[in-house]
CSV table of C-alpha atoms and ligand atoms in Angstrom, one decimal:
chain,number,residue,atom,x,y,z
F,128,MET,CA,-83.6,-57.9,32.2
F,129,LEU,CA,-80.2,-56.1,32.0
F,130,THR,CA,-79.8,-52.4,31.3
F,131,ASP,CA,-76.8,-50.2,30.5
F,132,TYR,CA,-78.1,-46.7,30.8
F,133,HIS,CA,-75.2,-44.6,32.0
F,134,LEU,CA,-73.0,-44.7,28.9
F,135,HIS,CA,-71.2,-42.3,26.6
F,136,LEU,CA,-70.8,-42.5,22.8
F,137,ARG,CA,-67.3,-41.1,23.0
F,138,PRO,CA,-64.3,-40.8,25.2
F,139,ASP,CA,-63.9,-37.8,27.5
F,140,GLU,CA,-60.7,-36.6,25.9
F,141,GLU,CA,-60.4,-33.5,23.8
F,142,GLY,CA,-61.0,-33.7,20.0
F,143,THR,CA,-64.1,-36.0,20.2
F,144,PRO,CA,-66.6,-33.9,18.1
F,145,PRO,CA,-70.2,-35.2,18.0
F,146,GLN,CA,-70.2,-35.6,14.3
F,147,ARG,CA,-67.5,-38.3,14.6
F,148,TYR,CA,-69.3,-40.3,17.4
F,149,PHE,CA,-73.0,-39.5,17.1
F,150,THR,CA,-73.4,-41.6,14.0
F,151,ALA,CA,-75.6,-44.5,13.1
F,152,GLU,CA,-72.5,-46.7,12.7
F,153,ASN,CA,-71.2,-45.9,16.2
F,154,VAL,CA,-74.6,-46.6,17.7
F,155,ASP,CA,-74.7,-49.9,15.9
F,156,ARG,CA,-71.4,-50.9,17.5
F,157,TYR,CA,-72.9,-50.2,20.9
F,158,LEU,CA,-76.1,-52.1,20.1
F,159,ALA,CA,-74.1,-55.1,18.8
F,160,ALA,CA,-72.1,-55.1,22.0
F,161,ALA,CA,-75.3,-54.9,24.1
F,162,GLU,CA,-76.9,-57.7,22.2
F,163,SER,CA,-73.9,-60.1,22.7
F,164,ALA,CA,-73.9,-59.2,26.5
F,165,GLY,CA,-77.7,-59.9,26.8
F,166,ILE,CA,-78.5,-56.3,27.6
F,167,ALA,CA,-82.0,-55.5,26.6
F,168,GLU,CA,-82.1,-51.8,27.3
F,169,LEU,CA,-79.4,-49.5,26.2
F,170,GLY,CA,-79.4,-45.8,26.7
F,171,VAL,CA,-76.9,-42.9,26.3
F,172,SER,CA,-76.2,-40.3,28.9
F,173,GLU,CA,-73.8,-37.7,27.6
F,174,HIS,CA,-72.2,-35.4,30.1
F,175,VAL,CA,-74.1,-32.2,30.6
F,176,HIS,CA,-70.9,-30.2,30.5
F,177,ARG,CA,-70.4,-31.0,26.8
F,178,PHE,CA,-73.4,-28.8,25.9
F,179,ARG,CA,-73.5,-25.0,25.6
F,180,GLN,CA,-76.8,-25.0,27.6
F,181,ALA,CA,-74.8,-26.3,30.7
F,182,LEU,CA,-73.3,-22.8,31.1
F,183,GLU,CA,-76.8,-21.6,32.2
F,184,LEU,CA,-76.2,-23.9,35.2
F,185,TRP,CA,-72.6,-23.2,36.1
F,186,ARG,CA,-69.7,-21.3,34.6
F,187,HIS,CA,-66.8,-23.4,36.1
F,188,PRO,CA,-63.7,-22.9,33.9
F,189,PHE,CA,-63.7,-26.6,33.0
F,190,TRP,CA,-67.2,-26.4,31.8
F,191,GLU,CA,-66.5,-23.1,29.9
F,192,GLU,CA,-63.8,-25.0,28.0
F,193,GLN,CA,-66.0,-28.2,27.4
F,194,ALA,CA,-69.5,-26.8,26.7
F,195,VAL,CA,-69.5,-26.6,22.9
F,196,ASP,CA,-72.2,-29.0,21.6
F,197,ASP,CA,-75.9,-28.4,21.3
F,198,LEU,CA,-78.2,-30.2,23.7
F,199,ASP,CA,-81.1,-30.2,21.3
F,200,ALA,CA,-79.1,-31.6,18.4
F,201,TYR,CA,-78.0,-34.5,20.8
F,202,CYS,CA,-81.6,-35.2,21.9
F,203,GLU,CA,-82.7,-35.2,18.2
F,204,PHE,CA,-80.0,-37.6,17.2
F,205,VAL,CA,-80.6,-40.1,20.0
F,206,GLY,CA,-84.4,-39.8,19.4
F,207,GLY,CA,-83.8,-41.2,15.9
F,208,THR,CA,-82.0,-44.3,17.3
F,209,PRO,CA,-83.1,-47.4,19.3
F,210,LEU,CA,-81.2,-45.9,22.3
F,211,ARG,CA,-83.0,-44.6,25.4
F,212,LEU,CA,-82.4,-40.9,25.8
F,213,GLY,CA,-80.6,-39.9,29.0
F,214,ILE,CA,-78.1,-37.4,30.2
F,215,GLU,CA,-75.5,-37.4,33.0
F,216,CYS,CA,-76.2,-34.1,34.8
F,217,ASP,CA,-74.1,-32.8,37.6
F,218,PHE,CA,-75.9,-31.6,40.7
F,219,VAL,CA,-75.0,-27.9,40.8
F,220,PRO,CA,-75.9,-26.5,44.3
F,221,GLY,CA,-78.0,-23.3,43.9
F,222,ALA,CA,-78.9,-24.0,40.2
F,223,GLU,CA,-81.8,-26.4,41.0
F,224,ASP,CA,-84.5,-24.3,39.3
F,225,ARG,CA,-82.4,-23.8,36.2
F,226,THR,CA,-81.5,-27.5,36.1
F,227,ALA,CA,-85.2,-28.4,36.4
F,228,SER,CA,-86.1,-26.1,33.5
F,229,MET,CA,-83.3,-27.5,31.3
F,230,LEU,CA,-84.3,-31.1,32.0
F,231,GLU,CA,-88.1,-30.6,31.8
F,232,ALA,CA,-87.9,-28.9,28.4
F,233,ARG,CA,-86.6,-32.1,26.8
F,234,GLU,CA,-88.0,-35.7,26.5
F,235,PHE,CA,-85.5,-37.7,28.5
F,236,ASP,CA,-86.2,-41.3,29.4
F,237,TYR,CA,-84.1,-40.8,32.5
F,238,VAL,CA,-81.6,-38.4,34.1
F,239,VAL,CA,-78.5,-39.6,35.8
F,240,GLY,CA,-77.5,-37.2,38.6
F,241,SER,CA,-73.8,-37.1,39.5
F,242,VAL,CA,-71.4,-35.4,41.8
F,243,HIS,CA,-67.9,-34.9,40.4
F,244,PHE,CA,-67.2,-31.6,42.1
F,245,VAL,CA,-67.2,-30.5,45.7
F,246,GLY,CA,-67.1,-26.7,45.5
F,247,GLU,CA,-64.8,-25.7,42.7
F,248,GLU,CA,-62.7,-28.9,42.8
F,249,ALA,CA,-63.3,-32.3,41.4
F,250,VAL,CA,-62.8,-35.7,43.2
F,251,ASP,CA,-61.9,-37.5,39.9
F,252,HIS,CA,-60.3,-34.8,37.7
F,253,PRO,CA,-56.5,-34.3,38.0
F,254,GLY,CA,-56.7,-30.7,36.6
F,255,TRP,CA,-59.1,-29.7,39.4
F,256,ASP,CA,-57.9,-32.0,42.1
F,257,VAL,CA,-59.6,-31.6,45.4
F,258,TRP,CA,-56.9,-33.7,47.0
F,259,GLU,CA,-54.2,-31.3,46.0
F,260,ARG,CA,-56.1,-28.2,47.1
F,261,ARG,CA,-58.0,-29.4,50.2
F,262,GLY,CA,-56.1,-32.6,51.2
F,263,ASP,CA,-57.7,-33.6,54.4
F,264,PRO,CA,-59.6,-36.9,53.6
F,265,ASP,CA,-62.1,-36.5,56.4
F,266,ALA,CA,-63.2,-33.1,55.0
F,267,VAL,CA,-63.2,-34.3,51.4
F,268,TRP,CA,-65.3,-37.4,52.2
F,269,ARG,CA,-67.7,-35.5,54.4
F,270,ARG,CA,-68.3,-32.8,51.9
F,271,TYR,CA,-68.6,-35.3,49.0
F,272,PHE,CA,-71.3,-37.4,50.7
F,273,GLU,CA,-73.2,-34.3,51.9
F,274,THR,CA,-73.3,-33.0,48.3
F,275,LEU,CA,-74.4,-36.5,47.2
F,276,ALA,CA,-77.2,-36.3,49.7
F,277,GLU,CA,-78.3,-32.9,48.4
F,278,CYS,CA,-78.1,-34.3,44.8
F,279,ALA,CA,-80.5,-37.2,45.8
F,280,ARG,CA,-82.8,-34.9,47.8
F,281,SER,CA,-83.0,-32.3,45.0
F,282,GLY,CA,-85.6,-34.5,43.2
F,283,LEU,CA,-84.0,-33.5,39.9
F,284,PHE,CA,-82.7,-37.0,39.0
F,285,ASP,CA,-83.8,-40.6,38.5
F,286,VAL,CA,-80.5,-42.3,39.1
F,287,LEU,CA,-77.7,-41.5,41.5
F,288,ALA,CA,-74.5,-42.1,39.5
F,289,HIS,CA,-71.3,-43.9,40.8
F,290,PRO,CA,-72.4,-43.1,44.3
F,291,ASP,CA,-69.0,-43.3,46.0
F,292,LEU,CA,-66.9,-41.8,43.2
F,293,VAL,CA,-64.7,-40.1,45.9
F,294,LYS,CA,-62.8,-43.4,46.2
F,295,VAL,CA,-61.8,-43.4,42.5
F,296,TRP,CA,-58.0,-43.1,43.0
F,297,GLY,CA,-57.9,-46.0,45.5
F,298,SER,CA,-54.7,-46.1,47.5
F,299,ALA,CA,-53.2,-43.2,45.5
F,300,ARG,CA,-55.1,-40.7,47.7
F,301,PRO,CA,-55.5,-40.8,51.5
F,302,LEU,CA,-58.5,-42.5,53.0
F,303,PRO,CA,-60.2,-41.2,56.2
F,304,ASP,CA,-59.4,-43.1,59.4
F,305,ARG,CA,-62.9,-43.6,60.6
F,306,ASP,CA,-65.4,-46.2,59.6
F,307,LEU,CA,-66.6,-45.2,56.1
F,308,ARG,CA,-70.2,-45.9,57.0
F,309,HIS,CA,-70.1,-42.7,59.0
F,310,TYR,CA,-69.7,-40.8,55.7
F,311,TYR,CA,-72.3,-42.8,53.8
F,312,GLU,CA,-75.0,-42.1,56.4
F,313,PRO,CA,-76.3,-38.7,55.2
F,314,ALA,CA,-76.4,-39.9,51.6
F,315,VAL,CA,-78.3,-43.1,52.6
F,316,GLU,CA,-80.9,-41.0,54.5
F,317,ALA,CA,-81.4,-38.8,51.4
F,318,ILE,CA,-81.6,-41.9,49.1
F,319,ALA,CA,-84.3,-43.4,51.3
F,320,GLU,CA,-86.3,-40.1,51.5
F,321,SER,CA,-86.1,-39.3,47.8
F,322,GLY,CA,-86.5,-42.8,46.4
F,323,ILE,CA,-83.9,-42.2,43.8
F,324,ALA,CA,-82.4,-45.3,42.2
F,325,VAL,CA,-78.8,-46.1,43.2
F,326,GLU,CA,-76.5,-46.9,40.4
F,327,VAL,CA,-74.3,-50.0,40.5
F,328,SER,CA,-71.6,-49.0,38.2
F,329,THR,CA,-68.8,-51.2,36.9
F,330,ALA,CA,-66.7,-48.2,35.9
F,331,GLY,CA,-64.8,-48.4,39.2
F,332,LEU,CA,-63.4,-51.7,38.0
F,333,ARG,CA,-61.6,-49.9,35.2
F,334,LYS,CA,-60.3,-47.2,37.6
F,335,PRO,CA,-57.4,-47.2,40.0
F,336,VAL,CA,-59.7,-48.2,42.9
F,337,GLY,CA,-60.5,-51.4,41.0
F,338,GLU,CA,-63.9,-52.0,42.6
F,339,LEU,CA,-67.6,-51.4,41.9
F,340,TYR,CA,-69.5,-48.3,42.9
F,341,PRO,CA,-70.9,-48.4,45.5
F,342,ALA,CA,-68.8,-50.2,48.1
F,343,PRO,CA,-70.4,-53.3,49.7
F,344,ALA,CA,-71.0,-51.5,53.0
F,345,PHE,CA,-72.7,-48.6,51.3
F,346,ALA,CA,-74.8,-50.9,49.1
F,347,GLU,CA,-75.9,-52.9,52.2
F,348,MET,CA,-77.0,-49.6,53.9
F,349,CYS,CA,-79.0,-48.7,50.7
F,350,VAL,CA,-80.7,-52.1,50.7
F,351,GLU,CA,-81.6,-51.8,54.4
F,352,ALA,CA,-83.0,-48.3,53.6
F,353,GLY,CA,-85.3,-49.9,50.9
F,354,ALA,CA,-83.5,-48.4,47.9
F,355,CYS,CA,-83.8,-49.7,44.4
F,356,PHE,CA,-80.9,-50.1,42.0
F,357,SER,CA,-80.0,-49.4,38.4
F,358,LEU,CA,-77.1,-51.0,36.5
F,359,SER,CA,-74.6,-49.4,34.2
F,360,SER,CA,-71.1,-49.6,32.9
F,361,ASP,CA,-70.4,-45.9,32.3
F,362,ALA,CA,-68.9,-47.1,29.0
F,363,HIS,CA,-67.1,-44.5,26.8
F,364,LEU,CA,-66.3,-47.1,24.1
F,365,PRO,CA,-68.5,-49.9,22.5
F,366,GLU,CA,-66.2,-52.6,24.0
F,367,GLN,CA,-67.0,-51.3,27.5
F,368,VAL,CA,-70.8,-51.9,27.2
F,369,GLY,CA,-71.8,-54.3,29.9
F,370,TYR,CA,-68.2,-54.4,31.2
F,371,GLY,CA,-67.8,-56.4,34.4
F,372,TYR,CA,-71.5,-57.3,34.6
F,373,ASP,CA,-70.7,-60.8,35.9
F,374,ARG,CA,-69.2,-59.1,38.9
F,375,ALA,CA,-72.1,-56.7,39.3
F,376,LEU,CA,-74.6,-59.4,39.1
F,377,THR,CA,-72.9,-61.5,41.7
F,378,PHE,CA,-72.7,-58.4,43.9
F,379,LEU,CA,-76.4,-57.7,43.5
F,380,ALA,CA,-77.3,-61.3,44.2
F,381,GLU,CA,-75.3,-61.3,47.4
F,382,LEU,CA,-77.2,-58.2,48.5
F,383,GLY,CA,-80.4,-60.0,47.8
F,384,VAL,CA,-81.4,-57.6,45.0
F,385,GLU,CA,-83.5,-59.3,42.4
F,386,GLU,CA,-85.0,-56.4,40.5
F,387,ILE,CA,-83.5,-53.6,38.4
F,388,ALA,CA,-84.9,-50.1,37.7
F,389,VAL,CA,-86.0,-49.6,34.1
F,390,PHE,CA,-87.0,-46.1,32.7
F,391,ASP,CA,-89.2,-44.8,30.0
F,392,GLY,CA,-90.2,-41.1,29.7
F,393,ARG,CA,-88.9,-40.6,33.2
F,394,ALA,CA,-91.3,-43.2,34.6
F,395,ARG,CA,-89.7,-46.0,36.6
F,396,ARG,CA,-90.6,-49.7,36.8
F,397,LEU,CA,-88.8,-52.6,38.3
F,398,GLU,CA,-88.0,-55.7,36.3
F,399,PRO,CA,-86.4,-59.0,37.3
F,400,LEU,CA,-82.7,-58.9,37.0
F,401,GLY,CA,-81.0,-61.2,34.5
F,402,ALA,CA,-79.5,-61.4,31.0
F,403,ALA,CA,-81.8,-61.8,28.0
F,404,ASN,CA,-79.6,-64.5,26.6
F,405,GLY,CA,-79.3,-66.3,29.9
F,406,GLU,CA,-75.5,-65.9,29.9
F,407,ASN,CA,-75.3,-64.1,33.2
V,681,LIG,ZN1,-69.7,-39.4,36.1
V,682,LIG,ZN1,-70.5,-41.0,33.0
């Protein structure tokens, strides 16, 4: 089986109101793209910060500006489609109880946990650039993976999204000097303890870094720690569904991973990895 769970029905840019993208026609475009890529399970995981309810978790100025949609209207819309219902929810340190209440009150099939921010600054957002404000790559990488470890350990999430997002800018931002496995270590420990599924995301192939998340060394450490994996494109357009899956499947095969995490009502099972149409 192939899945694409971490995806968005619209671009991240301004001026993308739900009524234009959360339509049966747009869902059909995603489903058609999934079918031609041999993807059996398609789910949507809109960013939590697009919903008003997110402000109960965090009042970061970026969220204040973005949080305009209604989470329940989203759940109701997706519930009336063949898509699995997910959400991409940032881990907000200190808001664990409020996050749990928000998630438990709704019938998600899975929750993708992500870390975009370290403190008030983001690793992937030019407007809140951690590199400009904090600079030192050793400090940024250390803090990022410590936060990722907390995210895994929180038990709030089923899938750990784009697990080394901190590398998103590639050579446009400084890399730490030491062996990167040193930074992965606390996150891998937390992944092993929590049992959270590690997302192999092809989104990195479309970003300046030009590689999959996670990096091979990080993924190998996850395999050694007994982690399981999920597979997603983080598409924001129908034509990005299943993007780069040939690369991801080769990557997983080289790691010796033969099964993929599949979710239903927040229960996980493992299914053999492979395309429904035999293409991959
Ligand atoms: Zn994300
Ligand atoms: Zn995403």
